[in-house]
mmCIF file of C-alpha atoms in Angstrom:
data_model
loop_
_atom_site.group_PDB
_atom_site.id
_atom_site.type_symbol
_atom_site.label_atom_id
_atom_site.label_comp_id
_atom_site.label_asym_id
_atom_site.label_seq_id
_atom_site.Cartn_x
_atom_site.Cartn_y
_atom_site.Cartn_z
ATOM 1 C CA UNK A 1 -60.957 173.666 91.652
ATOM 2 C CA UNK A 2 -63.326 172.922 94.595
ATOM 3 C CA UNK A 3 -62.410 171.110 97.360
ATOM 4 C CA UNK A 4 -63.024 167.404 97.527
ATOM 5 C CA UNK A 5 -66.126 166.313 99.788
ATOM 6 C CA UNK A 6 -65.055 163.012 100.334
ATOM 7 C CA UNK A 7 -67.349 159.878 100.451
ATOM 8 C CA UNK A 8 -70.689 160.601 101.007
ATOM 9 C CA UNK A 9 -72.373 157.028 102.284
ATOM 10 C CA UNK A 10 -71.506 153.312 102.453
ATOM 11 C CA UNK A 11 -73.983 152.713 100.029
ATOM 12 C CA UNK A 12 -72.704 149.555 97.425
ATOM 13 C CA UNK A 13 -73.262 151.950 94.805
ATOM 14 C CA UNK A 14 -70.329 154.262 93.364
ATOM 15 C CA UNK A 15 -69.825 157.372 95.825
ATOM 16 C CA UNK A 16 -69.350 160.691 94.188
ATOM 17 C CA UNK A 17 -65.773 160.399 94.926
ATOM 18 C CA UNK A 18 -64.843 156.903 93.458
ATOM 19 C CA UNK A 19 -66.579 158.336 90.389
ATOM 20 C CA UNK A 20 -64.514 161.392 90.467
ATOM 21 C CA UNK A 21 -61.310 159.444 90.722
ATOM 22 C CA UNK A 22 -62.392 157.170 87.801
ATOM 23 C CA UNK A 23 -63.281 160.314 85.876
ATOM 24 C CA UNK A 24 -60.137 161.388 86.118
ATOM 25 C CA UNK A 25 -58.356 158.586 85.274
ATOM 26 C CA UNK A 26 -60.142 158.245 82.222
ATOM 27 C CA UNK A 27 -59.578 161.902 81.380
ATOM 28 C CA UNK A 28 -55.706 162.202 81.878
ATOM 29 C CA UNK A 29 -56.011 159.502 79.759
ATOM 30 C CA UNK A 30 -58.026 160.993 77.023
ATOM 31 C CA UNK A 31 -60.317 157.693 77.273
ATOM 32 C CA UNK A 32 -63.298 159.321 78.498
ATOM 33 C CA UNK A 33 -66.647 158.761 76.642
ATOM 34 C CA UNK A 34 -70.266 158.644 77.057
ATOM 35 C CA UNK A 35 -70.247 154.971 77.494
ATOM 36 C CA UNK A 36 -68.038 155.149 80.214
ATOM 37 C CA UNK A 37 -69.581 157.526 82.158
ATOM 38 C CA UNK A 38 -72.602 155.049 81.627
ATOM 39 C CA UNK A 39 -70.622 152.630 83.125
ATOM 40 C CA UNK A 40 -69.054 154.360 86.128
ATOM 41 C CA UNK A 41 -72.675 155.910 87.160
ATOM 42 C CA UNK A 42 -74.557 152.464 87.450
ATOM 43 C CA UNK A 43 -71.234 150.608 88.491
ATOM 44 C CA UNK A 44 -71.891 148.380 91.711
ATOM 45 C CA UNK A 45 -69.009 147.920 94.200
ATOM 46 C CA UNK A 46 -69.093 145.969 97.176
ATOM 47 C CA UNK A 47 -65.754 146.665 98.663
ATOM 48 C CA UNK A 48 -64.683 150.167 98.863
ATOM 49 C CA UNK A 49 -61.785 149.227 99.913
ATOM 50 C CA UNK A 50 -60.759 147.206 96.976
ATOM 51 C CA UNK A 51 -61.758 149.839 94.986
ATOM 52 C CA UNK A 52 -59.539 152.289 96.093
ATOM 53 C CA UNK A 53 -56.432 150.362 96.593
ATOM 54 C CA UNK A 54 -56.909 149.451 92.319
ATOM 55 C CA UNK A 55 -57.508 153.247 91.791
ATOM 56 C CA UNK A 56 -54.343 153.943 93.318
ATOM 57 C CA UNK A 57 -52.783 151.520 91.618
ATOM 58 C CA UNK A 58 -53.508 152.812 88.175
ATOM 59 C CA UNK A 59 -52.787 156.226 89.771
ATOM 60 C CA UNK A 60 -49.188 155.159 90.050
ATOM 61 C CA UNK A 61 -49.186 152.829 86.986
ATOM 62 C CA UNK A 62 -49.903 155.846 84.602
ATOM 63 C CA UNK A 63 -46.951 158.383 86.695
ATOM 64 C CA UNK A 64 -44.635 155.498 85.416
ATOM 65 C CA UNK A 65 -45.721 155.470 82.219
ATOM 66 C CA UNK A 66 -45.880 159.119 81.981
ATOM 67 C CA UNK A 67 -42.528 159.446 83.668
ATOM 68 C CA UNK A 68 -41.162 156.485 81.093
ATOM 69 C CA UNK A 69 -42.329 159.236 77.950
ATOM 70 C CA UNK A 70 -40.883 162.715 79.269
ATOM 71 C CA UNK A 71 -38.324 163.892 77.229
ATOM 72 C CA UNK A 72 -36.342 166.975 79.168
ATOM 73 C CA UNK A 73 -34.988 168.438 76.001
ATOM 74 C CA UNK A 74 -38.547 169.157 74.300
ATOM 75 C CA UNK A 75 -40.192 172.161 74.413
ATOM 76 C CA UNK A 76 -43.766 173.110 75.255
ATOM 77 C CA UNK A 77 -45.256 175.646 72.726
ATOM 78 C CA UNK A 78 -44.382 179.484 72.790
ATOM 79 C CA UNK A 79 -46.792 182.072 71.304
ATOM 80 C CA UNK A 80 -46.886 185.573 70.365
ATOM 81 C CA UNK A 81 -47.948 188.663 72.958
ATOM 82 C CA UNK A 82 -50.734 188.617 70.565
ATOM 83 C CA UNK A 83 -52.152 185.484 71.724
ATOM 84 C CA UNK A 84 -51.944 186.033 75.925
ATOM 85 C CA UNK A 85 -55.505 185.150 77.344
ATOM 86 C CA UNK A 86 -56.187 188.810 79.337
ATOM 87 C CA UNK A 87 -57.449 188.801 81.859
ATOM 88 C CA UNK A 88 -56.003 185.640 82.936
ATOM 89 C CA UNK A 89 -58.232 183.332 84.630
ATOM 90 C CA UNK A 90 -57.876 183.132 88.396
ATOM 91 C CA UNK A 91 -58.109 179.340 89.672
ATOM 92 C CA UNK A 92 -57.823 177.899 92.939
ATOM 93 C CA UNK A 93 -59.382 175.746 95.770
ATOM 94 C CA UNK A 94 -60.902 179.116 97.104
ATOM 95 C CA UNK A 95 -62.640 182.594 96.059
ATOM 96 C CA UNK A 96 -59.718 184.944 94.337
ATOM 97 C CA UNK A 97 -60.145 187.277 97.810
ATOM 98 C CA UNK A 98 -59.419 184.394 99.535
ATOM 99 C CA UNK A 99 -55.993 184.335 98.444
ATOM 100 C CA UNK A 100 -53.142 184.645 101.095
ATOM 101 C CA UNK A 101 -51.338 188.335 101.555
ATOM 102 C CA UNK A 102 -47.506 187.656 101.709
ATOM 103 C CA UNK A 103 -45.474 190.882 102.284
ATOM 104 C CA UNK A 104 -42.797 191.128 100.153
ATOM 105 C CA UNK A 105 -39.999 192.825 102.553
ATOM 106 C CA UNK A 106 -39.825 189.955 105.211
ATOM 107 C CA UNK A 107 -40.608 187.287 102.662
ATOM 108 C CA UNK A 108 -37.671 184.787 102.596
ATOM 109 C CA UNK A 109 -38.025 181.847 101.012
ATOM 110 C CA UNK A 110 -37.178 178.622 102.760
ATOM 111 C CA UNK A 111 -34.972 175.963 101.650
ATOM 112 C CA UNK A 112 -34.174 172.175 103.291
ATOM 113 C CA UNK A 113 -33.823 168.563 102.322
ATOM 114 C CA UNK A 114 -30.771 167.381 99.628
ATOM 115 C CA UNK A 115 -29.883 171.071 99.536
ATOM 116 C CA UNK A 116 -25.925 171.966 100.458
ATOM 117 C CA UNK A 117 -26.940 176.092 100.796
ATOM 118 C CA UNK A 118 -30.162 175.950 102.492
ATOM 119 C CA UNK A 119 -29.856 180.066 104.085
ATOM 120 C CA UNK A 120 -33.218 181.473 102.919
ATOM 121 C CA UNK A 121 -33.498 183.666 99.835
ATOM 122 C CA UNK A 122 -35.524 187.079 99.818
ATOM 123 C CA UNK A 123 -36.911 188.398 96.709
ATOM 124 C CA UNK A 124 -34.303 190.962 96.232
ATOM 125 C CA UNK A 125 -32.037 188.120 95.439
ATOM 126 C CA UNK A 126 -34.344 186.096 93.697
ATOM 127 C CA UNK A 127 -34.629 189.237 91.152
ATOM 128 C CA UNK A 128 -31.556 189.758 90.880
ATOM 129 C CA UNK A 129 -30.657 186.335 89.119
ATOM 130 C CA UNK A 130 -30.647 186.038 85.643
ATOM 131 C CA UNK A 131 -34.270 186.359 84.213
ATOM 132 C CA UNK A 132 -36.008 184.636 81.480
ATOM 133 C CA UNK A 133 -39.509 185.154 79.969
ATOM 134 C CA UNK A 134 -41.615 182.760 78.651
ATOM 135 C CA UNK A 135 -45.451 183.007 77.031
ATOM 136 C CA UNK A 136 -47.267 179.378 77.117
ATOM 137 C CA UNK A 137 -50.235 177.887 77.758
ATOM 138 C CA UNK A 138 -51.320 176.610 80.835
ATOM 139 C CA UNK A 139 -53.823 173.849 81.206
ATOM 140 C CA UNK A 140 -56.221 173.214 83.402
ATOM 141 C CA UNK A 141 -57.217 169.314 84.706
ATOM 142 C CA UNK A 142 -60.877 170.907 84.886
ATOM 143 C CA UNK A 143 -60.675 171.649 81.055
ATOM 144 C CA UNK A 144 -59.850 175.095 80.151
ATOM 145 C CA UNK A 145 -56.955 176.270 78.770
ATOM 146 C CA UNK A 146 -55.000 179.946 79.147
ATOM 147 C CA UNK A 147 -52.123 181.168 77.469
ATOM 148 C CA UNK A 148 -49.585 184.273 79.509
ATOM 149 C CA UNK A 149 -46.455 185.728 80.138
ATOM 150 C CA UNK A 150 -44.075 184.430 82.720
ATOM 151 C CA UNK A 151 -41.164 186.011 83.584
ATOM 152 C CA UNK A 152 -38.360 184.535 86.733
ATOM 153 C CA UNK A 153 -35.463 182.174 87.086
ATOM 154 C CA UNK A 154 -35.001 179.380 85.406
ATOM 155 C CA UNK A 155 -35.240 176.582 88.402
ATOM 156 C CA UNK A 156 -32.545 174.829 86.910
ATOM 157 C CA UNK A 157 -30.072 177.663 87.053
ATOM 158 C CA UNK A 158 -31.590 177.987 91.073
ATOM 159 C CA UNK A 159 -31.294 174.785 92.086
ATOM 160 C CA UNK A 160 -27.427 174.750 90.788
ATOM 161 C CA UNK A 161 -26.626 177.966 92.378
ATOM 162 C CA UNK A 162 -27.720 176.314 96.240
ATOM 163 C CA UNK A 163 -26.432 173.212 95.061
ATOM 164 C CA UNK A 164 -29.057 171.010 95.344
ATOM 165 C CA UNK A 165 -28.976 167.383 94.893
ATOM 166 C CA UNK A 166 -29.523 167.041 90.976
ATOM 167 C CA UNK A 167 -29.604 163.389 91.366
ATOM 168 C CA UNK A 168 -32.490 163.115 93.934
ATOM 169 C CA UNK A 169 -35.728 161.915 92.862
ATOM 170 C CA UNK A 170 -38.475 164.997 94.265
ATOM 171 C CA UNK A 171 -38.581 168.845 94.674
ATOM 172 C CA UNK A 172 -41.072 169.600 96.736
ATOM 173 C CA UNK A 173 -42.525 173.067 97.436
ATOM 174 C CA UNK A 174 -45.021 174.488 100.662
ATOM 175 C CA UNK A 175 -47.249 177.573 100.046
ATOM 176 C CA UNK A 176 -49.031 179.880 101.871
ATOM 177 C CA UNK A 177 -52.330 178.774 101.050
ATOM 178 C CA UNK A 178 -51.856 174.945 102.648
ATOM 179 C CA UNK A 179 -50.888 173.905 99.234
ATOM 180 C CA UNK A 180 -48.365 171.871 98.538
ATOM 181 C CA UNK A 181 -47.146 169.798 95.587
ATOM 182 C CA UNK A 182 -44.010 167.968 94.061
ATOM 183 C CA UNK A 183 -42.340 167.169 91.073
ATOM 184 C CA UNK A 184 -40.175 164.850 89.802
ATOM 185 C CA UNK A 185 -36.157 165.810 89.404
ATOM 186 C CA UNK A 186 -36.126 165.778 85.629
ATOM 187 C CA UNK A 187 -39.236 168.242 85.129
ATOM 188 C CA UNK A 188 -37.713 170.610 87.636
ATOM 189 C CA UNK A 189 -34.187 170.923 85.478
ATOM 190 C CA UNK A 190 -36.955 171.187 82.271
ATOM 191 C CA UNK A 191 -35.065 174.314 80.826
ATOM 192 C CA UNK A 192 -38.943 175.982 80.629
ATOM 193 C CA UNK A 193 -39.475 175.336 84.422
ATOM 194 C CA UNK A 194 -39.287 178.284 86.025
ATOM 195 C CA UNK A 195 -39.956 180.096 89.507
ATOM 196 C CA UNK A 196 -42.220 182.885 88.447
ATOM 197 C CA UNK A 197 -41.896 186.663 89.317
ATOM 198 C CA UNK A 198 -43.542 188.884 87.024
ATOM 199 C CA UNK A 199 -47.020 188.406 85.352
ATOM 200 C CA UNK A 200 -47.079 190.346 81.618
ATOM 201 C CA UNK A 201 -44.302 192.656 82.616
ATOM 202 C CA UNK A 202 -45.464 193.690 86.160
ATOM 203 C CA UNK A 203 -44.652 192.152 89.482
ATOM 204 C CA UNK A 204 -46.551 188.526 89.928
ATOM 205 C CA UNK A 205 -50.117 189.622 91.448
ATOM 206 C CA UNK A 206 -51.643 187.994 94.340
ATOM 207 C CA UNK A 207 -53.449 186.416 92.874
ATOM 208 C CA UNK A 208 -51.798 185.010 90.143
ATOM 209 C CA UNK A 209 -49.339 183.619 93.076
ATOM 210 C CA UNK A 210 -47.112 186.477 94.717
ATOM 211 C CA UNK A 211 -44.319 186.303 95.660
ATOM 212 C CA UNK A 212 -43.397 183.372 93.744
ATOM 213 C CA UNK A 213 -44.523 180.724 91.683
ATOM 214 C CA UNK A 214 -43.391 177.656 89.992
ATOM 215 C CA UNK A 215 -44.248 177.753 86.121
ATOM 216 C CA UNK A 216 -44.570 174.660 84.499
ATOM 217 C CA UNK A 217 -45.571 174.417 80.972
ATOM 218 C CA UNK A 218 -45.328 170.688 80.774
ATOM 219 C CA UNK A 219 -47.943 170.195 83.181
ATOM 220 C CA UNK A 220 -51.088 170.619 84.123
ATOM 221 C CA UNK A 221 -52.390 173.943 86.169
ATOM 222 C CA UNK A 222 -52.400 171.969 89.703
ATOM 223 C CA UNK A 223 -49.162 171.177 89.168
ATOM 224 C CA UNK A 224 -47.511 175.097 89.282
ATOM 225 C CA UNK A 225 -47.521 176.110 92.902
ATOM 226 C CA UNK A 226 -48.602 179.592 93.843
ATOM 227 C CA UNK A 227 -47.466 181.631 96.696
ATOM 228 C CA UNK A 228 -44.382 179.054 97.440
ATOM 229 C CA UNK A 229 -42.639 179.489 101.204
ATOM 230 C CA UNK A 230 -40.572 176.633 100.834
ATOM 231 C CA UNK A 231 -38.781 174.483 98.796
ATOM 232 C CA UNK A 232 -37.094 171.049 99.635
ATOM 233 C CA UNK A 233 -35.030 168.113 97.687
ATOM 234 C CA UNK A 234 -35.748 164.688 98.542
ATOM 235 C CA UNK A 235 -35.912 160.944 97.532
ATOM 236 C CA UNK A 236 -38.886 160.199 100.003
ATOM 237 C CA UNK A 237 -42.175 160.720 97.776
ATOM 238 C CA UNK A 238 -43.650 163.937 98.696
ATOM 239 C CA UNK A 239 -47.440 163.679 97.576
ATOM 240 C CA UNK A 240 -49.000 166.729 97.323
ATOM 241 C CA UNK A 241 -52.395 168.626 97.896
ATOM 242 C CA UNK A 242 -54.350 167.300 94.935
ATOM 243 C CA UNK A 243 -52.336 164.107 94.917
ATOM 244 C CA UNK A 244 -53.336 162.743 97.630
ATOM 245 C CA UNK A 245 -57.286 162.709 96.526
ATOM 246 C CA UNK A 246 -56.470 160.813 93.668
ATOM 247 C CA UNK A 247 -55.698 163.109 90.632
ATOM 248 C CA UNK A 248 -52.304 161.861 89.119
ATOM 249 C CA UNK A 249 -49.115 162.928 90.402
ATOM 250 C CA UNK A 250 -47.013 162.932 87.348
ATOM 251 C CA UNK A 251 -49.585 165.102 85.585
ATOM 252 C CA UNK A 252 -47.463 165.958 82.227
ATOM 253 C CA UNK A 253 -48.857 167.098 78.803
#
């Protein structure tokens, strides 16, 4: 992913970035189309304003509705070892040696918000808990797809253990690249949700997101964290790095 430019002019036409937004509506939608790319190119808007108030409107309209169909209990696909995408794709909002060195003996991770045991957690600990592995596909908004092997803690069996508030709305989670994200309560007890470790049997590369990331196969790509500091519990709506351009904060499959 490349960063967002923003809008370009106040011309009355549609800026790169209104187009963008209504792009992605229409994609997370699976409604996009020839004809309505037609449309949004030679749209005419005279209030900008307006225009992005009813964007973020039907933002939030579709995170209800998506929100509304998640089940907890189903399962994303699992495939065989045959099937793992290698080399996995890098993806980011920068160049791959761009991405942030965290040193893995002072590394503690950070914990606040609705949380009774917030003392932070260094990776020794966070291997020793009970490990699961998982191989499923992650998808990205942009439109490529990548299936791998994820290995960590379930975040559900995490989250219990420092007693977090199960009923509270938001997790959210701070990186080390500026990124930040959040998810909703019931995808973060999702029994394939899971802070990541180990990428295909070795320790989680850099770039893949050391020392930890959040795994979520029930998403899409923007939606699993890399390189996570910090982790909170809240019922104030968090937002997150994407999120607050305009892609869809809900984001499920």
């Amino acid at each position: 992913m490349k960063r967002w430019r923003g809008i370009e002019s106040d011309s009355v036409e549609c800026s790169k970035t209104e187009r963008r937004f209504l792009e992605r509506r229409l994609l997370l939608k699976g409604a996009l189309s020839v004809g309505a790319l037609g449309l949004l190119t030679g749209c005419n808007i005279t209030n900008q304003e307006s225009v992005r108030k009813t964007l973020w409107t039907m933002s939030r309209w579709n995170d209800r509705i998506q929100a509304a169909l998640f089940d907890p209990n189903r399962l994303a696909p699992t495939y065989p070892d045959s099937a793992i995408t290698r080399p996995f794709p890098f993806n980011a909002f920068y160049d791959e040696d761009e991405a942030p060195v965290v040193e893995a003996e002072p590394y503690r991770l950070e914990l606040s918000g609705l949380i009774r045991d917030r003392r932070p957690w260094s990776l020794r600990e966070l291997n020793a808990l009970p490990q699961t592995t998982q191989i499923t596909r992650h998808v990205c908004v942009e439109g490529w797809s990548a299936i791998g092997k994820w290995s960590g803690v379930t975040f559900r069996t995490f989250l219990e253990r420092v007693g977090a508030d199960l009923n509270a709305k938001y997790v959210g989670f701070k990186c080390a690249d500026d990124y930040y994200t959040s998810i909703d309560m019931a995808t973060a007890l999702h029994p394939q949700t899971q802070m990541t470790l180990r990428y295909d049997g070795q320790i989680l590369p850099r770039s893949y997101g050391f020392p930890m990331k959040l795994r979520i196969p029930t998403k899409l790509g923007f939606k699993n964290p890399k390189h996570i500091m910090a982790i909170y519990v809240t019922n104030m709506y968090p937002g997150g790095y994407w999120e607050d351009k305009g892609y869809n904060w809900f984001a499920g499959l």
